[in-house]
XYZ file of C-alpha atoms in Angstrom:
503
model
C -8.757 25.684 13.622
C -7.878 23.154 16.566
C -6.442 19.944 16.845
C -4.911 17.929 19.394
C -2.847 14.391 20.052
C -3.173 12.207 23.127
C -0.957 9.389 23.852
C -0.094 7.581 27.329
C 3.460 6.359 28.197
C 2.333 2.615 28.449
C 0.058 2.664 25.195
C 2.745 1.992 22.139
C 2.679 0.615 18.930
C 6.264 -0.202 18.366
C 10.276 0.150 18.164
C 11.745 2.182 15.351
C 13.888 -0.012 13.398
C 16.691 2.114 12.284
C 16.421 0.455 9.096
C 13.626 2.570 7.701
C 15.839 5.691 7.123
C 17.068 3.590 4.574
C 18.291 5.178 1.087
C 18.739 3.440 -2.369
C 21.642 3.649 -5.069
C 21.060 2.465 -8.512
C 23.283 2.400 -11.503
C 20.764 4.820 -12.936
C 21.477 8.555 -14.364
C 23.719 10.355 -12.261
C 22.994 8.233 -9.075
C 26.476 6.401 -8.912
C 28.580 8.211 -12.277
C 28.361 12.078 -11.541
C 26.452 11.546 -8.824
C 28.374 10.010 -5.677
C 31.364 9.235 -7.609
C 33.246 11.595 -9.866
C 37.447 11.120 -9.537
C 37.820 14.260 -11.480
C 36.339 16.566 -8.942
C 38.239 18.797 -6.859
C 35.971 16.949 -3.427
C 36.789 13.288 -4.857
C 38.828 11.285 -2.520
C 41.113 8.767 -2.907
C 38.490 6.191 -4.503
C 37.157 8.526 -6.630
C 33.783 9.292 -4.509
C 32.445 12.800 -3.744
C 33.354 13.927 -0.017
C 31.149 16.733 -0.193
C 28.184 14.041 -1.469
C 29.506 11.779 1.613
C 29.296 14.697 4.453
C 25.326 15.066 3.061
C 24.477 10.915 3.483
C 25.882 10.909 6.769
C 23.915 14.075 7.769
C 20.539 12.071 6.939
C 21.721 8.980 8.651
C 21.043 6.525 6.402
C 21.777 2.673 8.170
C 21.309 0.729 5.053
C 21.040 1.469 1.326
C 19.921 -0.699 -1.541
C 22.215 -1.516 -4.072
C 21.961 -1.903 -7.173
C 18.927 -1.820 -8.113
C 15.726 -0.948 -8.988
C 14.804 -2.234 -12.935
C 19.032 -1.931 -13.169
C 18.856 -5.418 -11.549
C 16.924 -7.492 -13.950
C 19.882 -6.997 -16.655
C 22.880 -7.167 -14.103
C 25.373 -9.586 -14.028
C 27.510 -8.635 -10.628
C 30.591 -10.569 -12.308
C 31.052 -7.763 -14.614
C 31.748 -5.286 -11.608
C 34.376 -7.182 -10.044
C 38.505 -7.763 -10.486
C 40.500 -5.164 -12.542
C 38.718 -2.446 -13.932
C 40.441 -2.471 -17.052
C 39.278 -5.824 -17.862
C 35.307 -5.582 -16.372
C 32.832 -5.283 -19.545
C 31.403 -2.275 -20.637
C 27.368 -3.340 -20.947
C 24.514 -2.035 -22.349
C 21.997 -1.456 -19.729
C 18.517 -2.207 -21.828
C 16.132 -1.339 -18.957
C 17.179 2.695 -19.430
C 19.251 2.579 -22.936
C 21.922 3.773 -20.940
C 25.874 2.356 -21.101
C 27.228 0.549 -17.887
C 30.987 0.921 -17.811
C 31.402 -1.273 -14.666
C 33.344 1.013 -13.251
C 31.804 0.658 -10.112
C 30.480 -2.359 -8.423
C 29.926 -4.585 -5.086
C 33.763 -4.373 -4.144
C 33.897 -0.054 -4.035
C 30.108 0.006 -3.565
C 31.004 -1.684 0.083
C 34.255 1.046 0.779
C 31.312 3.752 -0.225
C 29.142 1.937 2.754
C 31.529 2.225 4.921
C 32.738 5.624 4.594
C 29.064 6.771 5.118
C 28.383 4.078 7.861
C 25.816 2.161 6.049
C 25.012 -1.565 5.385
C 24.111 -2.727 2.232
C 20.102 -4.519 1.399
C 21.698 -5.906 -1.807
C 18.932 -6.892 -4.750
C 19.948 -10.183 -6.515
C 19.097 -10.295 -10.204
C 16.692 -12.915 -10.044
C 15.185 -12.401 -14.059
C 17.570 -12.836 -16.180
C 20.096 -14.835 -13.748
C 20.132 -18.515 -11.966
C 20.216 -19.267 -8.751
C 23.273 -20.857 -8.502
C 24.471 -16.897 -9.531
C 22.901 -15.501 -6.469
C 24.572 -18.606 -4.162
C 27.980 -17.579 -5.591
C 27.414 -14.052 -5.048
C 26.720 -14.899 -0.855
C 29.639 -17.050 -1.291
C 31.479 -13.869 -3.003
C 30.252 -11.602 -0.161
C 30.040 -13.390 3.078
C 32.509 -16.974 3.340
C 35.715 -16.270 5.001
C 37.546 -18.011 2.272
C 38.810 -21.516 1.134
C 36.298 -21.346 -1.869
C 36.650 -20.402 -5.240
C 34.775 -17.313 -5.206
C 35.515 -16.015 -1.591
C 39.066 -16.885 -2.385
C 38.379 -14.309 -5.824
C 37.218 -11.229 -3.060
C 40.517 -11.590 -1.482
C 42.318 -11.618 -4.884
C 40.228 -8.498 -5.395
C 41.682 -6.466 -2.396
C 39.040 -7.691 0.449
C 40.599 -9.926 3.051
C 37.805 -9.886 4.936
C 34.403 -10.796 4.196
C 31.845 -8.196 3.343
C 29.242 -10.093 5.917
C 26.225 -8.669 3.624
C 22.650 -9.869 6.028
C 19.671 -7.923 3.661
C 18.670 -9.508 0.249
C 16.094 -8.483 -2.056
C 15.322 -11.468 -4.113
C 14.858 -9.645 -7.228
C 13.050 -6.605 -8.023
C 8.988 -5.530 -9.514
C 8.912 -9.112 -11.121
C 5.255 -8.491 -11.782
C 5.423 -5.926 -13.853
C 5.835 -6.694 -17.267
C 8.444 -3.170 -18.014
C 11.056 -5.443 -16.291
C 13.601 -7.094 -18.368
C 12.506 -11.195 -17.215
C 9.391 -10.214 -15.971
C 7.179 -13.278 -14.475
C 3.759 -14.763 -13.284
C 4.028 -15.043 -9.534
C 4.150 -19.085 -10.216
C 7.459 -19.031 -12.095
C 8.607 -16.109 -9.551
C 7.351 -18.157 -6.481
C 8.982 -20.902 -8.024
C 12.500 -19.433 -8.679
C 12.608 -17.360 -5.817
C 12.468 -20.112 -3.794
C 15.213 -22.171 -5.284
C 17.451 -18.807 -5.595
C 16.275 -18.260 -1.559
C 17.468 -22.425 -0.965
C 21.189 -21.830 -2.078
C 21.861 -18.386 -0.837
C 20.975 -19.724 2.460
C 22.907 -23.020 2.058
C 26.013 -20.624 1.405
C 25.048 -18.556 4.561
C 22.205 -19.247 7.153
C 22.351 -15.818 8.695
C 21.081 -13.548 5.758
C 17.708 -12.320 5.465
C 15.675 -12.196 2.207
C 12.926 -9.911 1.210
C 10.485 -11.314 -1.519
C 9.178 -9.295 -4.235
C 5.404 -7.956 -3.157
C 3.296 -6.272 -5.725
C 4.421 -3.397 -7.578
C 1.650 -0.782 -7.965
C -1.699 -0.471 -7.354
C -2.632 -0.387 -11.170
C -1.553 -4.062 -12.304
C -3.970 -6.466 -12.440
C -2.966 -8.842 -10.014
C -2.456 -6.457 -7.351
C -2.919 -8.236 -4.107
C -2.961 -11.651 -5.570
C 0.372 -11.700 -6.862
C 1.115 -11.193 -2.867
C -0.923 -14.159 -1.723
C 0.631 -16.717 -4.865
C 4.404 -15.490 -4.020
C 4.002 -15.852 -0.102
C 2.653 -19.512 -0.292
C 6.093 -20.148 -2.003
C 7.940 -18.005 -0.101
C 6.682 -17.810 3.605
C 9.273 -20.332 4.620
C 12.126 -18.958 2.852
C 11.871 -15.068 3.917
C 11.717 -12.824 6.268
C 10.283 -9.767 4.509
C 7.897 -8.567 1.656
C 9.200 -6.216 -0.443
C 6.478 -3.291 -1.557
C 7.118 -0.511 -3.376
C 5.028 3.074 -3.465
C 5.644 6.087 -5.642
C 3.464 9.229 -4.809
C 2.589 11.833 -7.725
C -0.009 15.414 -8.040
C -0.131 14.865 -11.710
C -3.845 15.807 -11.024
C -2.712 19.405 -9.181
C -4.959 18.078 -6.760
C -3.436 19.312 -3.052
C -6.098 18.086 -0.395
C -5.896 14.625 -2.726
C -1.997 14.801 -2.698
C -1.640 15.709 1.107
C -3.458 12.251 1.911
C -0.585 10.141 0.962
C -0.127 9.082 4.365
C -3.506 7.718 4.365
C -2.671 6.001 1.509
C 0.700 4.525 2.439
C -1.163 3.335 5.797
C -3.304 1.300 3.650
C -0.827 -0.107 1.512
C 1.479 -1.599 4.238
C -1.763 -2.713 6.320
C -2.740 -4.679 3.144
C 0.488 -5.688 3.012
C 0.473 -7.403 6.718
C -2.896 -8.734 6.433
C -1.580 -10.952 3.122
C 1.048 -11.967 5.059
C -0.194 -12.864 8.103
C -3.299 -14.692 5.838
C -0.708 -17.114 4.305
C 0.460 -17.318 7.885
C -3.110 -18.440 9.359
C -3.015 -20.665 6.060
C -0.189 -22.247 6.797
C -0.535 -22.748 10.662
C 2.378 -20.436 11.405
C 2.985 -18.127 14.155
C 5.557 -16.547 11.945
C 5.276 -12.781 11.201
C 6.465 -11.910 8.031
C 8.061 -8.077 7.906
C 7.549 -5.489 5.542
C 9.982 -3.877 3.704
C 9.396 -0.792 1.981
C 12.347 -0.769 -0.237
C 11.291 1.793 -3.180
C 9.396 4.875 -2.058
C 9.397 8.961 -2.971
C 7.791 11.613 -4.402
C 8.192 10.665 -8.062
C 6.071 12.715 -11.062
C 8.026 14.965 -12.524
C 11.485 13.430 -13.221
C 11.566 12.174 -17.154
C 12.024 8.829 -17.960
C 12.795 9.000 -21.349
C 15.349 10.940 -23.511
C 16.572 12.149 -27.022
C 17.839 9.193 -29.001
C 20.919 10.795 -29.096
C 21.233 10.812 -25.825
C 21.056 6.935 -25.120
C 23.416 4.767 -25.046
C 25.718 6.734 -22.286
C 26.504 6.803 -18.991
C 25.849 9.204 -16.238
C 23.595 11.649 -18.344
C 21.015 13.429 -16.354
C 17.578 10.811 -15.926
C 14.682 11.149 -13.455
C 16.139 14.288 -11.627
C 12.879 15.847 -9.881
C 13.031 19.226 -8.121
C 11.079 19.132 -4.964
C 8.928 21.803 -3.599
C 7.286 22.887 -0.360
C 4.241 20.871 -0.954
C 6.940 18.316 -1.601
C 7.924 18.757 2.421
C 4.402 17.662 3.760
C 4.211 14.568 1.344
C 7.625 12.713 2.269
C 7.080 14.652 6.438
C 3.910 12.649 6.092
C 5.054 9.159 5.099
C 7.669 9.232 7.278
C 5.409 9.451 9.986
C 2.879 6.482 8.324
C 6.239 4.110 9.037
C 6.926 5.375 12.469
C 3.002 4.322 13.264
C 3.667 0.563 11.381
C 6.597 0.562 13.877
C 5.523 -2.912 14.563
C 5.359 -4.620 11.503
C 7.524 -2.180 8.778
C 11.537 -2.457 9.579
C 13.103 -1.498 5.913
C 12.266 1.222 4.232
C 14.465 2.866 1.384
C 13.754 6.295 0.027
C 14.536 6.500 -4.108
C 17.093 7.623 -4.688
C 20.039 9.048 -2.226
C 21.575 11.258 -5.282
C 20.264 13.244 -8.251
C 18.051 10.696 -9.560
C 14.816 11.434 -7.539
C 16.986 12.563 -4.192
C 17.037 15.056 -1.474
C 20.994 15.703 -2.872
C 21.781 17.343 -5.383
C 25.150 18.060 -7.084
C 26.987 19.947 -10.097
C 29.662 18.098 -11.908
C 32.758 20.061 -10.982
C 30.960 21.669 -8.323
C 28.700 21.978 -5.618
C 25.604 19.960 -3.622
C 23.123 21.584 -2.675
C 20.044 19.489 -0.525
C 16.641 19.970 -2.275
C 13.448 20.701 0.350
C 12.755 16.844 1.506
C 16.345 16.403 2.552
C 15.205 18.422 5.910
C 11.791 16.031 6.722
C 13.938 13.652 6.212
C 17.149 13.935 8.191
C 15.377 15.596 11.319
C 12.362 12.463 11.416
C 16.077 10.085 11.063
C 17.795 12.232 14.191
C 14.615 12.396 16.271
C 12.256 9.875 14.990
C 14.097 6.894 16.566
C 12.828 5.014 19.929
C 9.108 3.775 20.674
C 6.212 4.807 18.958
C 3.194 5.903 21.052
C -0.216 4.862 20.007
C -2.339 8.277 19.057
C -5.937 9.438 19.557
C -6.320 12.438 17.270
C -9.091 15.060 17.524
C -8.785 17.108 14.772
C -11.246 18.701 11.543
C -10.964 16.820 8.405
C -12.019 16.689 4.764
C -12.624 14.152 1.875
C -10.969 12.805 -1.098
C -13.118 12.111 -3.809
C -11.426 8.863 -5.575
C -9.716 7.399 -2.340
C -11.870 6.126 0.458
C -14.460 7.225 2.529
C -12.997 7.639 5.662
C -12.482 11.612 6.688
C -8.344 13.004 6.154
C -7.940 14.719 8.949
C -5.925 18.233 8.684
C -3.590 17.100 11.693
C -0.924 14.335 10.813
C 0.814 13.880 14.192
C 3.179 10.897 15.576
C 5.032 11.122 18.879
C 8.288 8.887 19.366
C 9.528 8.436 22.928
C 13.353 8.282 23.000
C 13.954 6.124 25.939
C 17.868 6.744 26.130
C 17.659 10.499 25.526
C 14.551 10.683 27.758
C 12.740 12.925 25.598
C 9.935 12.934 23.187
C 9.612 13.925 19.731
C 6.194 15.239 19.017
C 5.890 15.310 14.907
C 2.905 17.330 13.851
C 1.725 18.512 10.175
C -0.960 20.848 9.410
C -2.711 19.992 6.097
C -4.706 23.166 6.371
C -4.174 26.690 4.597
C -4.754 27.829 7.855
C -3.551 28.447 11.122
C -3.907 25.272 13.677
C -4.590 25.401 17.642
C -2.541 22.416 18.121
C -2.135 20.742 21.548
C -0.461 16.868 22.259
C -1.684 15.610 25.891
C 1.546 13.402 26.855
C -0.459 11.879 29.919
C 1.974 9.681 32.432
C 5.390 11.852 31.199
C 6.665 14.122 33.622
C 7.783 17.098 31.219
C 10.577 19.040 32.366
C 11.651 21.388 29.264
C 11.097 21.921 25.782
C 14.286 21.546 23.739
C 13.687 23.212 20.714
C 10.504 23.739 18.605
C 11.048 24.272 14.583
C 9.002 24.230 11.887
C 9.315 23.970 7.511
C 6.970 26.247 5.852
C 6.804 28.761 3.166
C 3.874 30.778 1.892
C 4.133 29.337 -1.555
C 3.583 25.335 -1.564
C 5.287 25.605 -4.764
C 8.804 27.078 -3.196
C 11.670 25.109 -4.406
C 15.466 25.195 -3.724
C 18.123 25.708 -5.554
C 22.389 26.327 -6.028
C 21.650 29.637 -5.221
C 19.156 29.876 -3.123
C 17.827 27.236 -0.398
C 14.210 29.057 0.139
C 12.835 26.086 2.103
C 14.403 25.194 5.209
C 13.898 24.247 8.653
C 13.545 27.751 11.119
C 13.139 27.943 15.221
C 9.170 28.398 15.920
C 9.361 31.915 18.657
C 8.305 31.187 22.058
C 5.126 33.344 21.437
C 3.776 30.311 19.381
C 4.695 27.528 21.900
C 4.646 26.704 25.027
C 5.162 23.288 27.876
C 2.884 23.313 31.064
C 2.972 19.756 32.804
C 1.845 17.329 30.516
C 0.466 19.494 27.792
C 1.959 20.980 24.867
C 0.571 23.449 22.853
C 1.728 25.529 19.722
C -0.156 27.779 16.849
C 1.369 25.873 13.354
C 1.306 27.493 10.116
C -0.576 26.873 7.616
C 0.535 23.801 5.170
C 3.101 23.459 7.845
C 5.562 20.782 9.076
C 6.675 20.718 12.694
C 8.963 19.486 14.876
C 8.883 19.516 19.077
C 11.635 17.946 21.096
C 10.678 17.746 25.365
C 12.948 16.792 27.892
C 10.991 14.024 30.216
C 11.960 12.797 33.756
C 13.555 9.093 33.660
């Protein structure tokens, strides 16, 4: 089989923001107890939080993580996690019949930021609290001091403010699983109050409203349109959310995710920019992908003697090869909405639907989407070059009509490094004739060349053995004349090219 990309220097779609390597952190399973902190392990620093869990975050570069929720929100009162430990609440978390001990909250949350050089996109419990809640929780976060609350941080150990800029202004409020779930009237109607006073307590924040959940609800698409004409003023992204599943053991239908992310943030941007035309505006409303993975196979629900605690195993998913070309693939749908998606936060950054992995009083180990991940966050990171694909392609019966073509490829020109990143995933169970035309680069070298495949799409990893893993592609298989690359990928293969260019 052969396929080829063509792009040209001067045709581009758009900047990276660093923003979509985003991960997530809700006080869910083992995500924050067991998970990143555990002051009982031998790796534990001084705040109780994993080193060894640390060392993994900053390998996949995440810039900003979502805290603290997810469905967690809807129930939250922040209050709880703040001041002495020994006097903060111990709650029962009704969204997953779990026990929150309040161990952790915003105050250590931030030191855990820092130590893995990440801001926080920080979710506002917008169902079951008031706006005036969410005001005192900016005031909390980001005055200097002089004010009852700001003048409570300090109390709490943080002189200085936490300067938080990303808000989620709730979380799924359409669906009706969430605890104060809403029509997108009363939703419209409080966001917009809640969005008034966090910006009367700081002007400089951004706020992401609460797009439609899922494809399956009803008012899919329409909640959108209602919650913008409320909103479009107030904020300066839509929140959307996408899980992707094979329930169906359906791999052609499962390897066209990307196709189907593509149309869910291009619906997305035409709502948006509808309400704008509606309203006059030459306003461009962002999207913000704040929820996204590979998510079938993790079990929501548990024995009932099993609820009621905290930091029991919930949602853990093992991730196989197949796995790889899924999350490789949607990765590269957000580099080509450069333009128009900035956040994106993959769920979860430990145990709970993660690429980390760890064993109370032991290891972490990095399940196989860790590796799409972190080298599409090191690489994928400049200006994204419009693509013309040639390439064979098949249908999916159930999803549109347009062809899926067996060659995914993006190509992101690092301006600084002067070098291109040529992405490139063969959705065939064959071998691919690929070549990328980079027409108006002067190509001086190829870096490196790797590639993540296995002969089972099923491969997983494991403690003991990591059987999926990024390996050098030989020189036999690739190969840099002028402007022209070409390279022989392997079947249900992702790849990775890296080309030194003349400034």
């Amino acid at each position: 089989m052969k396929a080829k990309i063509s792009v040209h220097r001067d045709f581009t779609i758009g900047k990276v923001d660093k923003n979509i390597f985003g991960g997530f952190v809700e006080h869910l399973g083992r995500c924050v107890y067991n998970g990143l902190y555990e002051p009982d392990h031998p790796a534990a620093d001084t705040d109780g939080f994993r080193e060894d869990v640390m060392a993994l975050i900053r390998e996949l570069d995440m810039p900003v993580t979502r805290y603290p929720g997810g469905n967690f929100v809807s129930g939250y009162d922040w209050k709880d996690g703040i001041g002495p430990r020994e006097k903060r609440p111990v709650r029962a978390d009704f969204t997953w019949k779990a026990v929150e001990p309040n161990i952790i909250g915003l105050d250590e949350f931030i030191r855990w930021c820092r130590k893995v050089d990440s801001d926080i996109l920080y979710a506002v419990n917008i169902s079951t609290n008031t706006p005036k809640a969410a005001g005192e929780l900016v005031e909390y976060a980001n005055l200097s001091g002089g004010t009852y609350w700001s003048e409570m941080r300090k109390k709490n150990g943080s002189a200085e403010p936490h300067n938080i800029k990303l808000w989620c202004l709730g979380n799924e409020v359409d669906g009706d699983w969430q605890v104060g779930h809403m029509t997108a009237e009363e939703y419209g109607r409080t966001a917009h109050e809640t969005a008034k006073i966090m910006k009367l307590a700081d002007d400089s924040i951004k706020l992401c409203a609460c797009g439609s959940s899922v494809f399956s609800l009803s008012t899919f698409g329409t909640w959108d349109i209602e919650v913008m004409r409320h909103l479009f003023s107030d904020v300066e992204y839509l929140s959307i959310h996408m899980y992707f599943s094979n329930r169906d053991k359906d791999l052609p239908k499962y390897l066209s995710v990307p196709e189907q992310l593509d149309r869910r943030i291009e619906s997305a941007v035409a709502i948006c920019d509808a309400v704008a035309a509606e309203k006059k505006s030459t306003k461009k409303i962002m999207i913000a992908l704040d929820e996204w993975n590979v998510w079938y196979r993790g079990q929501i629900s548990c024995a009932p003697e099993d609820i009621w605690q905290y930091g029991r195993a919930q949602n853990e998913e093992i991730y196989d090869m197949s796995d790889v070309l899924v999350v490789g693939g949607a990765l590269l749908s957000m580099l080509d909405h450069a333009d128009r998606l900035k956040i994106a936060c993959l769920a979860q950054s430990v145990n709970v639907i993660s690429p980390i992995m760890t064993i109370p009083g032991g290891g972490c180990w990095k399940q196989t989407i860790f590796y799409p991940f972190r080298e599409t966050s090191r690489y994928g990171r400049g200006m994204v070059l419009r693509p013309v694909i040639d390439s064979p392609a098949y249908k999916v019966k159930g999803f549109c009509t347009e062809d899926i073509t067996f060659l995914r490829s993006t190509i992101v020109w690092r301006q600084e490094e002067n070098e291109l990143t040529v992405f490139a995933i063969n959705r065939a169970d064959e071998m691919m004739d690929f070549t990328a035309h980079l027409e108006k680069f002067e190509c001086l070298e190829l870096i490196a060349a790797s590639e993540i495949h296995h002969v089972s799409v099923e491969a997983v990893n494991s403690p003991e053995n990591e059987a999926v893993h990024p390996a050098d592609i030989p020189e036999a298989r690739c190969s840099l004349t002028a402007d022209t690359l070409t390279a022989q990928l392997k079947p249900l293969s992702w790849n990775m090219f890296r080309i030194k260019v003349k400034p």
